[in-house]
Structures are given as structure tokens and as C-alpha cells.
Short mmCIF file of N, CA and C in Angstrom, two decimals:
data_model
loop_
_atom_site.label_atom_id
_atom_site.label_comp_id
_atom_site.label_asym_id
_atom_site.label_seq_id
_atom_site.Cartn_x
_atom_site.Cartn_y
_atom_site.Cartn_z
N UNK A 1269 23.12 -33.90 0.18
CA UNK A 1269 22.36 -35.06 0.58
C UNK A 1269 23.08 -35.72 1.75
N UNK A 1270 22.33 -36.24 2.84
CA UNK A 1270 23.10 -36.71 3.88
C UNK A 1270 23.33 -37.62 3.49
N UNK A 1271 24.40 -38.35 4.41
CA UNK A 1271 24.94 -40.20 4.15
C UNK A 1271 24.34 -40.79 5.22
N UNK A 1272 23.74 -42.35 4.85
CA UNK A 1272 23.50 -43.12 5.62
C UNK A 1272 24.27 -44.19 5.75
N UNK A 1273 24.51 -44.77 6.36
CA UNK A 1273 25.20 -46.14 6.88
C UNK A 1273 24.57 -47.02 7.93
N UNK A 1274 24.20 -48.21 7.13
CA UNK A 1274 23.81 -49.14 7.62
C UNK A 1274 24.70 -49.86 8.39
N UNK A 1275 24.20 -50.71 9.36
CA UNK A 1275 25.52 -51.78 10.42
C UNK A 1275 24.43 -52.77 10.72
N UNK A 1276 25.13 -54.00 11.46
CA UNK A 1276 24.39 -54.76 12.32
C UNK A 1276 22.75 -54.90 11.02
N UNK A 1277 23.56 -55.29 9.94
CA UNK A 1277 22.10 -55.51 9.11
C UNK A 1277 21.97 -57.10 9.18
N UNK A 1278 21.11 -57.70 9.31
CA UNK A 1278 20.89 -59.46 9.55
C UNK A 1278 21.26 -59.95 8.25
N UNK A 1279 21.71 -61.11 7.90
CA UNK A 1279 22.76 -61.55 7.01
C UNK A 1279 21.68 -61.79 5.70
N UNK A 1280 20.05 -62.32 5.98
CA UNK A 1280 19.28 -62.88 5.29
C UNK A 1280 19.05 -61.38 4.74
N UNK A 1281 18.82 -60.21 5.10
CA UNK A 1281 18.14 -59.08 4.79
C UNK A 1281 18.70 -58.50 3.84
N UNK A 1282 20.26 -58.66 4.46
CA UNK A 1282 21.29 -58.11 3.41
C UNK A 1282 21.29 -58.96 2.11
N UNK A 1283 20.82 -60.51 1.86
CA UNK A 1283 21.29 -61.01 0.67
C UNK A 1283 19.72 -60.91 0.05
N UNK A 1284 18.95 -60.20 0.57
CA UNK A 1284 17.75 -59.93 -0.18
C UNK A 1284 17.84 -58.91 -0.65
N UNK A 1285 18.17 -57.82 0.15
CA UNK A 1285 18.63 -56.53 -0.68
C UNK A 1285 19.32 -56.30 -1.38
N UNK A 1286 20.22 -57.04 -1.71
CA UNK A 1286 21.48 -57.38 -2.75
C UNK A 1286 20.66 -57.91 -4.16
N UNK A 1287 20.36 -59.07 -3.88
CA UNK A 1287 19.32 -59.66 -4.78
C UNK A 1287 18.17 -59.04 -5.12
N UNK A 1288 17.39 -58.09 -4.78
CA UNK A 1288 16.35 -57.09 -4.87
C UNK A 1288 17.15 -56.45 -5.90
N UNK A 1289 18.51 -56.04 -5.58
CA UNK A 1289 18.49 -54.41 -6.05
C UNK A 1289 19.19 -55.06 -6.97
N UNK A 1290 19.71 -55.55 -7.37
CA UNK A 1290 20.22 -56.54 -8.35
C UNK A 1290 19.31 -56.98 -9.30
N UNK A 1291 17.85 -57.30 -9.36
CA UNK A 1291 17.06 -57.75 -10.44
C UNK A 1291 16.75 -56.37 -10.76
N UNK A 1292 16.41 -55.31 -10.14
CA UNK A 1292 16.04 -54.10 -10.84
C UNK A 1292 16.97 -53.22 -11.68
N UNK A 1293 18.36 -53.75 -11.45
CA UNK A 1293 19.34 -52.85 -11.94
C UNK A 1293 20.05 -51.56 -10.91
N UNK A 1294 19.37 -51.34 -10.07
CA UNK A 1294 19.79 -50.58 -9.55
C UNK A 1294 21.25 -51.00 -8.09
N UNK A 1295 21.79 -49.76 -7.25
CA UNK A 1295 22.29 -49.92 -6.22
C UNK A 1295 21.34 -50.86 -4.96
N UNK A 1296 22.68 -51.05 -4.38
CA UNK A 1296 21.83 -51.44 -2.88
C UNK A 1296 21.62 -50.37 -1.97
N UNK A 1297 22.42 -49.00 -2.42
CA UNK A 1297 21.90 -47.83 -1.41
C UNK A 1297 20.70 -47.27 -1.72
N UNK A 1298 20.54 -47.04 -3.33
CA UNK A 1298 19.23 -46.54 -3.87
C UNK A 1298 17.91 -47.40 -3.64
N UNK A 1299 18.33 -48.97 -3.66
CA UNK A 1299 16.95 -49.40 -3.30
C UNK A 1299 16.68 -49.38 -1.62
N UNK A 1300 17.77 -49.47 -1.28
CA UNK A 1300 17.55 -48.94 0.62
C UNK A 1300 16.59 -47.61 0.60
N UNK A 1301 16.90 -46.85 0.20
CA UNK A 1301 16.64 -45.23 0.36
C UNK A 1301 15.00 -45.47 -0.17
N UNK A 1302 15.01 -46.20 -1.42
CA UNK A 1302 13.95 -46.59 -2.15
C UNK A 1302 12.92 -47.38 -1.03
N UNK A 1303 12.81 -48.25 -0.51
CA UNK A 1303 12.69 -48.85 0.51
C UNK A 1303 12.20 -48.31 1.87
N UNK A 1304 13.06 -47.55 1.99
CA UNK A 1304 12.48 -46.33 3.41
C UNK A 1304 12.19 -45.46 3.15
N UNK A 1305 11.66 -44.83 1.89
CA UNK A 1305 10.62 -43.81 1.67
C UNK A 1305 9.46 -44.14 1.87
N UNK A 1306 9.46 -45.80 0.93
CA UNK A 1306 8.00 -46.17 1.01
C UNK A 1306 7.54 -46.75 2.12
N UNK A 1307 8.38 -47.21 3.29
CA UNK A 1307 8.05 -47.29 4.86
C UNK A 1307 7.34 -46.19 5.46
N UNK A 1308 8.29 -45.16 4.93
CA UNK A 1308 8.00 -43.84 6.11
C UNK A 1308 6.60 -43.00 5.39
N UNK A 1309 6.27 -43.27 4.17
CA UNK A 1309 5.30 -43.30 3.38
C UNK A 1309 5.51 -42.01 2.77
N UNK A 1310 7.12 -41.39 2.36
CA UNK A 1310 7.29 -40.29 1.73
C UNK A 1310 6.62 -39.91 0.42
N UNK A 1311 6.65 -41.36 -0.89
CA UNK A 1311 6.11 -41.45 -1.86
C UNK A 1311 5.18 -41.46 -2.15
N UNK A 1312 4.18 -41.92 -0.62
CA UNK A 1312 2.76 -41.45 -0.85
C UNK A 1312 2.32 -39.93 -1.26
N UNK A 1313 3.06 -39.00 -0.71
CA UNK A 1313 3.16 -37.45 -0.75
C UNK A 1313 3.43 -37.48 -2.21
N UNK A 1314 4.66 -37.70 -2.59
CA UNK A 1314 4.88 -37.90 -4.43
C UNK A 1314 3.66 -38.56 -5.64
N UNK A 1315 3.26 -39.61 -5.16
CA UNK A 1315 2.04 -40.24 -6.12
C UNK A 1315 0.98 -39.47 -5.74
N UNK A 1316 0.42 -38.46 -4.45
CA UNK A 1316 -0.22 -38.18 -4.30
C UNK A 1316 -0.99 -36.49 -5.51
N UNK A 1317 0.49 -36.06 -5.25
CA UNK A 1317 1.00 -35.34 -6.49
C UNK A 1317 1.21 -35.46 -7.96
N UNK A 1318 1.32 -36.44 -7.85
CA UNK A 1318 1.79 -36.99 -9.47
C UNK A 1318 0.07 -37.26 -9.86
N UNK A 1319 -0.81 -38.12 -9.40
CA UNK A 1319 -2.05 -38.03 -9.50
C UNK A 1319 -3.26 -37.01 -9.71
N UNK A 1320 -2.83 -35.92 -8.55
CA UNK A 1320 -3.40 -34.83 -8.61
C UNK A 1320 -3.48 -34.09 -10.15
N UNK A 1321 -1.59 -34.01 -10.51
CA UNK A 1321 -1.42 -33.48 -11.59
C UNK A 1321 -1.93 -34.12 -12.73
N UNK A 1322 -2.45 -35.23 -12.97
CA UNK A 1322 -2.78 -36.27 -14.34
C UNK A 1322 -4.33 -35.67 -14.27
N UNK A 1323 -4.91 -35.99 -13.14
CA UNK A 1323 -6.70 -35.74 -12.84
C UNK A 1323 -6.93 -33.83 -13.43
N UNK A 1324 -5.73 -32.68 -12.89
CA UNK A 1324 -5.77 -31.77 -13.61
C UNK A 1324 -5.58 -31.25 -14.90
N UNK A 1325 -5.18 -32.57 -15.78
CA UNK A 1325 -4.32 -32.15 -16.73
C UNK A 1325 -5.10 -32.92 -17.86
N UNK A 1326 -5.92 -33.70 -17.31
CA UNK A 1326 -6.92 -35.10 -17.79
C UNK A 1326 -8.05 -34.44 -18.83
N UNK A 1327 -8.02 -34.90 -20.17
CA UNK A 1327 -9.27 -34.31 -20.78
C UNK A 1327 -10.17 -35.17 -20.43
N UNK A 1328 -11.56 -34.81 -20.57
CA UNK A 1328 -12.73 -35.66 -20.39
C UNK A 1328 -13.42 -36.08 -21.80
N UNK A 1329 -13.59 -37.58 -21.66
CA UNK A 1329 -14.05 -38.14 -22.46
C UNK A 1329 -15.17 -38.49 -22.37
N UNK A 1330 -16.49 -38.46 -23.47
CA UNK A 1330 -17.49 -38.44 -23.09
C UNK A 1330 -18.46 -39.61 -24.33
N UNK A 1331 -18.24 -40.64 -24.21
CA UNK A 1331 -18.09 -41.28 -25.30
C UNK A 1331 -19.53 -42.41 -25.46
N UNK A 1332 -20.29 -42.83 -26.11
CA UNK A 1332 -20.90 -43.68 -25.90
C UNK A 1332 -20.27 -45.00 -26.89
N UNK A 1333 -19.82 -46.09 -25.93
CA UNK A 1333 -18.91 -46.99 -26.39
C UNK A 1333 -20.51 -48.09 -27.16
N UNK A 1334 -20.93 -48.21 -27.08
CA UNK A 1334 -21.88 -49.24 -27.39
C UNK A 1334 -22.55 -48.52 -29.19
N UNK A 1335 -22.54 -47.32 -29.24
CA UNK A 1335 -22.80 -46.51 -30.01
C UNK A 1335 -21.66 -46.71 -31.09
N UNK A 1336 -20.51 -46.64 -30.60
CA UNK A 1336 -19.37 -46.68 -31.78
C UNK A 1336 -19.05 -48.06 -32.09
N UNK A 1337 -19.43 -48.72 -31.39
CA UNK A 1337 -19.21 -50.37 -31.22
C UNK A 1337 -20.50 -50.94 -32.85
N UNK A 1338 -21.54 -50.30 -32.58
CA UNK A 1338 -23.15 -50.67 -33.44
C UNK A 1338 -22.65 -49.88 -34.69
N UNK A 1339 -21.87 -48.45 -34.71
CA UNK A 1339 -21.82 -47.93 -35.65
C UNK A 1339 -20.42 -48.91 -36.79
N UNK A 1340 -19.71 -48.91 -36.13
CA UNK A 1340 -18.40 -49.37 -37.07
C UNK A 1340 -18.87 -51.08 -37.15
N UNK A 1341 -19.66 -51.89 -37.32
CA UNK A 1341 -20.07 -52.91 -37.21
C UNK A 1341 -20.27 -52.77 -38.95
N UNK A 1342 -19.64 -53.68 -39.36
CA UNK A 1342 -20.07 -54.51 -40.97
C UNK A 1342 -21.55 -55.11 -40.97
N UNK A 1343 -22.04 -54.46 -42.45
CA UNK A 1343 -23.33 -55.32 -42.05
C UNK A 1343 -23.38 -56.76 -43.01
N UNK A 1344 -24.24 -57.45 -41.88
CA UNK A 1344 -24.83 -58.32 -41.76
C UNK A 1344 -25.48 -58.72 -43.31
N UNK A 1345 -24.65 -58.45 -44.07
CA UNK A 1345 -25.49 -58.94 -45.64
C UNK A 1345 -25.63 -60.41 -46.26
#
């Protein structure tokens, strides 16, 4: 994996990213990296995939909700 190194980061940016990566638990390099995937829109490629795979993998339900709703209904005595 290459290394990155940040410099010359603006002082406000840095104590947001600190504080960012800090409420999630994570690093400040991982949410950087985290951060400029979803700039460069790498993760779109990943969810795009991850989606694909759920819609292939997806049973179909074919249900009439108003039907099971009238059926399991207590009656009215």
C-alpha cells in the first residue's frame, strides 16, 4: 500500500479531521483515505457492487399486504 503524507493542511481542517475521526473511532489516516475515496468517487464503484450483488441474490416477494392485514384481524364479535 502506498504512503501518503499530508503538509500545509489548514489548521481548522485538521481539527475537524481529528474530531471527525475521533467520534467514529477510527484513525485520522483512515478517515483521510476514507474521505478521498468518496471525493474521487471510488466507493461509488464499491456500493455499486455491493448493490448489484443484494438485487442478485434478492428473493422476490410477492405478497398481498392488505390480504394478510384482513386475514390475521380478530373478529369483530
Amino acid at each position: 500500500m502506498a504512503t501518503l503524507h499530508l503538509r500545509n493542511v489548514p489548521d481548522e481542517l485538521d481539527a475537524l479531521l481529528t474530531q471527525d475521526a475521533a467520534a467514529r473511532g477510527m484513525s485520522k489516516n483512515r478517515r483521510a483515505v476514507e474521505l478521498l475515496r468518496r471525493g474521487l468517487g471510488v466507493d461509488q464503484v464499491e456500493r455499486a457492487a455491493l448493490v448489484a450483488a443484494i438485487r442478485r441474490d434478492r428473493k422476490k416477494v410477492d405478497v398481498d399486504i392488505a390480504a394478510l392485514i384482513r386475514d390475521g384481524r380478530p373478529d369483530d364479535a
